[in-house]
Short mmCIF file of C-alpha atoms and ligand atoms in Angstrom, two decimals:
data_model
loop_
_atom_site.label_atom_id
_atom_site.label_comp_id
_atom_site.label_asym_id
_atom_site.label_seq_id
_atom_site.Cartn_x
_atom_site.Cartn_y
_atom_site.Cartn_z
CA PRO N 1 0.00 0.00 0.00
CA ASP N 2 1.00 3.63 -0.47
CA LEU N 3 1.62 4.74 3.10
CA ASN N 4 3.00 8.15 2.13
CA THR N 5 1.38 10.68 4.44
CA GLY N 6 2.31 13.63 2.22
CA PHE N 7 4.78 15.00 4.76
CA THR N 8 7.99 13.57 3.36
CA TYR N 9 11.57 14.70 3.80
CA GLU N 10 11.28 16.40 0.41
CA ASP N 11 8.11 18.24 1.52
CA CYS N 12 9.87 19.49 4.68
CA LYS N 13 12.97 20.46 2.69
CA ALA N 14 10.91 22.42 0.19
CA THR N 15 9.28 24.39 3.01
CA ALA N 16 12.59 25.04 4.79
CA ASP N 17 14.23 26.21 1.57
CA TRP N 18 11.24 28.45 0.79
CA LEU N 19 11.65 30.11 4.20
CA LEU N 20 15.46 30.38 4.06
CA ALA N 21 15.23 32.12 0.69
CA GLN N 22 13.26 34.95 2.30
CA THR N 23 15.36 35.72 5.38
CA ASP N 24 19.00 36.06 6.34
CA VAL N 25 18.24 34.74 9.83
CA ARG N 26 19.92 31.36 10.40
CA PRO N 27 18.34 30.11 13.63
CA LEU N 28 20.09 27.63 15.93
CA VAL N 29 17.23 27.98 18.40
CA GLY N 30 13.57 27.24 17.65
CA ILE N 31 10.84 28.31 20.07
CA VAL N 32 7.24 27.12 20.34
CA CYS N 33 4.98 29.54 22.22
CA GLY N 34 2.09 28.00 24.14
CA SER N 35 -1.41 29.38 24.78
CA GLY N 36 -1.26 32.96 25.99
CA LEU N 37 2.57 32.92 25.79
CA GLY N 38 2.97 34.24 22.25
CA GLY N 39 4.21 37.61 23.51
CA LEU N 40 7.77 36.29 23.36
CA ALA N 41 7.64 36.27 19.56
CA ASP N 42 6.86 40.00 19.60
CA MET N 43 10.18 40.60 21.40
CA LEU N 44 12.27 39.34 18.49
CA LYS N 45 14.35 42.05 16.79
CA ASP N 46 14.73 42.49 13.02
CA GLN N 47 11.66 40.35 12.42
CA VAL N 48 10.75 38.50 9.30
CA ALA N 49 7.33 36.95 9.92
CA PHE N 50 5.16 34.57 7.92
CA ASN N 51 1.50 33.79 8.46
CA TYR N 52 1.02 30.04 8.67
CA LYS N 53 -1.48 30.18 5.85
CA ASP N 54 1.21 31.49 3.47
CA ILE N 55 3.80 28.78 4.24
CA PRO N 56 3.77 25.77 1.90
CA ASN N 57 2.74 22.51 3.63
CA PHE N 58 2.07 24.29 6.95
CA PRO N 59 -1.09 23.57 8.92
CA GLN N 60 -3.15 26.55 10.11
CA SER N 61 -4.04 27.52 13.68
CA THR N 62 -7.72 27.22 14.45
CA VAL N 63 -7.65 28.05 18.17
CA HIS N 64 -8.45 31.42 19.68
CA GLY N 65 -5.40 32.62 21.63
CA HIS N 66 -2.97 31.15 19.10
CA ALA N 67 -1.83 33.72 16.55
CA GLY N 68 -0.50 31.60 13.71
CA ARG N 69 2.78 33.19 12.68
CA LEU N 70 6.29 31.90 12.19
CA VAL N 71 8.64 34.69 13.28
CA PHE N 72 12.35 34.85 12.46
CA GLY N 73 14.58 37.35 14.25
CA THR N 74 17.07 37.81 17.03
CA LEU N 75 16.77 37.48 20.81
CA LYS N 76 19.73 38.96 22.71
CA GLY N 77 21.58 39.01 19.39
CA ARG N 78 21.04 35.31 18.67
CA ASP N 79 19.22 34.22 15.54
CA CYS N 80 16.07 32.31 16.35
CA VAL N 81 12.74 31.26 14.93
CA CYS N 82 9.52 31.32 16.90
CA MET N 83 6.17 29.63 16.37
CA GLN N 84 3.57 32.09 17.61
CA GLY N 85 0.78 29.57 18.00
CA ARG N 86 1.03 25.82 17.72
CA PHE N 87 -1.05 22.89 16.53
CA HIS N 88 -3.02 20.46 18.65
CA LEU N 89 -4.42 17.00 18.06
CA TYR N 90 -7.93 18.23 18.82
CA GLU N 91 -7.85 20.59 15.82
CA GLY N 92 -8.30 17.50 13.70
CA TYR N 93 -5.11 17.40 11.66
CA PRO N 94 -3.18 14.13 11.47
CA ILE N 95 -0.47 14.03 14.13
CA GLN N 96 2.24 13.88 11.42
CA LYS N 97 0.97 17.22 10.13
CA ILE N 98 0.88 19.03 13.47
CA THR N 99 4.46 18.01 14.23
CA LEU N 100 5.78 18.94 10.78
CA PRO N 101 7.13 22.28 12.09
CA MET N 102 9.71 20.37 14.20
CA ARG N 103 11.17 18.79 11.08
CA ILE N 104 11.14 22.13 9.31
CA PHE N 105 13.02 23.58 12.31
CA LYS N 106 15.61 20.84 11.88
CA LEU N 107 16.05 21.58 8.18
CA LEU N 108 16.34 25.32 8.94
CA GLY N 109 19.42 24.43 11.01
CA VAL N 110 17.83 24.53 14.46
CA GLU N 111 19.82 22.60 17.10
CA THR N 112 17.79 23.39 20.23
CA VAL N 113 14.01 23.56 20.61
CA MET N 114 12.35 25.38 23.49
CA LEU N 115 8.66 24.77 24.06
CA THR N 116 6.15 26.37 26.40
CA ASN N 117 2.60 25.45 27.27
CA ALA N 118 -0.27 26.29 29.58
CA ALA N 119 -1.05 23.38 31.86
CA GLY N 120 -3.24 22.32 34.73
CA GLY N 121 -1.44 21.53 37.98
CA LEU N 122 -1.97 18.01 39.35
CA ASN N 123 0.78 18.17 41.97
CA GLN N 124 -0.84 19.30 45.21
CA ASP N 125 2.14 21.55 46.02
CA PHE N 126 1.68 23.60 42.83
CA LYS N 127 0.01 27.02 42.71
CA VAL N 128 -1.48 29.02 39.84
CA GLY N 129 1.33 31.02 38.28
CA ASP N 130 4.04 28.44 38.94
CA ILE N 131 6.54 27.71 36.19
CA MET N 132 7.36 24.03 35.82
CA ILE N 133 10.55 22.94 34.09
CA ILE N 134 9.52 19.73 32.32
CA LYS N 135 11.83 16.84 33.18
CA ASP N 136 9.82 14.08 31.51
CA HIS N 137 6.46 13.36 29.92
CA LEU N 138 3.62 10.88 29.61
CA ASN N 139 2.61 10.73 25.95
CA ILE N 140 -0.88 9.30 26.41
CA PRO N 141 -2.07 9.61 22.76
CA GLY N 142 1.13 7.82 21.77
CA PHE N 143 0.22 4.86 24.01
CA ALA N 144 -2.92 4.40 21.99
CA GLY N 145 -1.15 4.54 18.61
CA ASN N 146 -1.70 8.21 17.92
CA HIS N 147 2.02 8.79 17.68
CA PRO N 148 3.78 11.12 15.19
CA LEU N 149 6.40 8.55 14.18
CA VAL N 150 3.87 5.91 13.14
CA GLY N 151 4.34 5.08 9.47
CA PRO N 152 7.37 4.53 7.25
CA ASN N 153 10.55 5.83 8.89
CA ASP N 154 12.86 8.11 6.91
CA GLU N 155 16.39 7.54 8.23
CA ARG N 156 17.38 11.05 7.08
CA PHE N 157 15.40 12.30 10.08
CA GLY N 158 16.25 9.57 12.57
CA VAL N 159 16.08 5.94 13.63
CA ARG N 160 13.01 3.69 13.61
CA PHE N 161 12.98 3.25 17.40
CA PRO N 162 14.27 6.44 18.99
CA CYS N 163 15.28 6.61 22.65
CA MET N 164 13.15 8.87 24.87
CA SER N 165 14.81 8.36 28.27
CA ASP N 166 16.91 11.46 27.64
CA ALA N 167 14.20 13.51 25.90
CA TYR N 168 14.54 16.61 28.09
CA ASP N 169 18.11 17.90 28.11
CA ARG N 170 19.43 17.75 31.70
CA GLU N 171 22.04 20.48 31.18
CA LEU N 172 19.38 22.90 29.95
CA GLN N 173 17.11 22.02 32.90
CA GLN N 174 19.94 22.76 35.32
CA LEU N 175 20.82 26.00 33.52
CA ALA N 176 17.17 27.13 33.67
CA MET N 177 16.98 26.26 37.37
CA ASP N 178 20.18 28.25 38.08
CA VAL N 179 19.04 31.26 36.05
CA GLY N 180 15.57 31.08 37.63
CA HIS N 181 17.06 31.20 41.12
CA GLU N 182 19.31 34.13 40.11
CA LEU N 183 16.25 36.00 38.83
CA GLY N 184 14.45 35.49 42.15
CA PHE N 185 11.94 32.95 40.77
CA THR N 186 12.65 30.35 43.47
CA ASP N 187 9.20 30.55 45.09
CA PHE N 188 7.34 29.66 41.92
CA LEU N 189 9.90 27.65 39.95
CA ARG N 190 9.13 23.91 39.88
CA GLU N 191 10.11 20.83 37.96
CA GLY N 192 7.99 17.88 37.06
CA VAL N 193 6.38 15.44 34.66
CA TYR N 194 4.01 16.77 31.97
CA CYS N 195 1.17 14.59 30.77
CA MET N 196 -0.20 15.12 27.25
CA LEU N 197 -3.80 14.25 26.49
CA GLY N 198 -5.57 14.68 23.16
CA GLY N 199 -8.32 16.98 24.42
CA PRO N 200 -10.35 19.03 23.70
CA SER N 201 -12.36 18.27 26.84
CA PHE N 202 -10.69 18.94 30.15
CA GLU N 203 -10.26 16.02 32.51
CA THR N 204 -12.84 14.49 34.79
CA ILE N 205 -12.02 14.32 38.48
CA ALA N 206 -11.36 10.58 38.19
CA GLU N 207 -9.00 11.19 35.26
CA CYS N 208 -7.05 13.81 37.24
CA ARG N 209 -6.70 11.41 40.13
CA MET N 210 -5.53 8.67 37.78
CA LEU N 211 -2.93 10.91 36.12
CA SER N 212 -1.64 12.06 39.48
CA LYS N 213 -1.21 8.44 40.60
CA LEU N 214 0.65 7.74 37.35
CA GLY N 215 3.28 10.33 38.24
CA ALA N 216 2.10 13.39 36.31
CA ASP N 217 2.60 16.82 37.90
CA ALA N 218 0.82 18.82 35.19
CA VAL N 219 -1.61 18.04 32.37
CA GLY N 220 -2.15 19.68 29.00
CA MET N 221 -2.90 19.07 25.32
CA SER N 222 0.45 19.66 23.62
CA THR N 223 4.24 19.44 23.68
CA ALA N 224 4.89 15.70 24.03
CA HIS N 225 4.13 15.03 20.35
CA GLU N 226 6.52 17.82 19.32
CA VAL N 227 9.23 16.65 21.71
CA VAL N 228 9.12 13.13 20.28
CA VAL N 229 9.63 14.42 16.73
CA ALA N 230 12.32 16.90 17.79
CA ARG N 231 14.27 14.18 19.61
CA HIS N 232 13.84 11.77 16.72
CA CYS N 233 15.75 14.15 14.47
CA GLY N 234 18.38 14.91 17.11
CA MET N 235 17.49 18.38 18.39
CA ARG N 236 18.05 19.25 22.06
CA VAL N 237 14.82 19.96 23.93
CA PHE N 238 13.90 22.28 26.76
CA ALA N 239 10.29 22.81 27.85
CA LEU N 240 8.30 24.78 30.41
CA SER N 241 4.71 24.63 31.65
CA LEU N 242 2.94 27.68 33.00
CA ILE N 243 0.47 26.41 35.59
CA THR N 244 -2.63 28.38 34.63
CA ASN N 245 -5.10 26.51 36.83
CA LEU N 246 -5.18 23.62 39.26
CA ALA N 247 -6.79 20.41 38.08
CA VAL N 248 -9.94 19.57 39.99
CA MET N 249 -9.13 16.62 42.24
CA ASP N 250 -12.13 16.28 44.55
CA TYR N 251 -15.89 16.18 44.31
CA ASP N 252 -16.44 19.01 46.80
CA SER N 253 -14.60 21.55 44.62
CA GLU N 254 -16.51 24.33 42.91
CA GLU N 255 -13.62 24.95 40.48
CA LYS N 256 -14.00 24.43 36.73
CA ALA N 257 -11.25 24.55 34.10
CA ASN N 258 -12.04 26.90 31.22
CA HIS N 259 -10.25 28.16 28.13
CA GLU N 260 -10.12 31.81 29.27
CA GLU N 261 -7.96 31.19 32.32
CA VAL N 262 -5.81 28.79 30.34
CA SER N 263 -5.10 31.16 27.45
CA GLY N 264 -5.03 34.37 29.47
CA GLY N 265 -7.98 35.55 27.37
CL1 6GU O 301 -6.63 21.33 33.64
N1 6GU O 301 -6.17 20.17 31.37
C1 6GU O 301 -5.70 20.11 30.14
N2 6GU O 301 -5.88 18.96 29.47
N3 6GU O 301 -5.08 21.11 29.53
C2 6GU O 301 -4.90 22.23 30.21
C3 6GU O 301 -5.35 22.37 31.50
C4 6GU O 301 -6.00 21.29 32.07
N4 6GU O 301 -5.02 23.60 31.93
C5 6GU O 301 -4.39 24.20 30.93
N5 6GU O 301 -4.31 23.37 29.89
#
């Protein structure tokens, strides 16, 4: 059978070359801005920005609170590229399509990917506003076969069975911890395990309790799929969760998760 998903190495290369032809920026760092965290992209200097809808092969953002621009520029003098808005499983695209930007990053020359997300806190010690350095993840859609590396493997990206025990770069975690302490963030800087679910519904109370027992500190609807693809093609990964709300863990609670608190909208 023809198992070609339409997102081949050649497709990614064509997109990367199309972008590189229109900017002198040669990014070694690629950033993915989570819900409500797209303001970082606006801080880039000497910007060259592309709307997702104008980029060949790119999916388009359908979620309110996600802008949908790929921004090239410099941060503190370093060339970087920033996704202002990302793609989620619940938008309905195939998972190979929503992770395509990671492979385009790779072909742009990116060596390190930094990802942020808005997440619900499961860890009882967490508070709203905490920043969690992600040390590991639970890729729940992946367990069920909704995994971005399903299908024919192109060795030009990476191996058939990539290792994930070193997915989150330990040096970068330590560096972030050190810098966070220096900046006076100690009281709200955490580390923990991020759990990705497909969404779009938020979790039931029983689901939150289950995820907590499984070792998750925070839960959201992104990041793990991108990390898997980024690691497959050999990029270093650093990721942060902003704890925008606390997951509801008991039946007496009046709290309800909603998109406005999550996206800062
Ligand atoms: Cl509580 N759950 C999920 N799945 N995603 C979130 C969230 C909760 N809070 C922010 N994003």
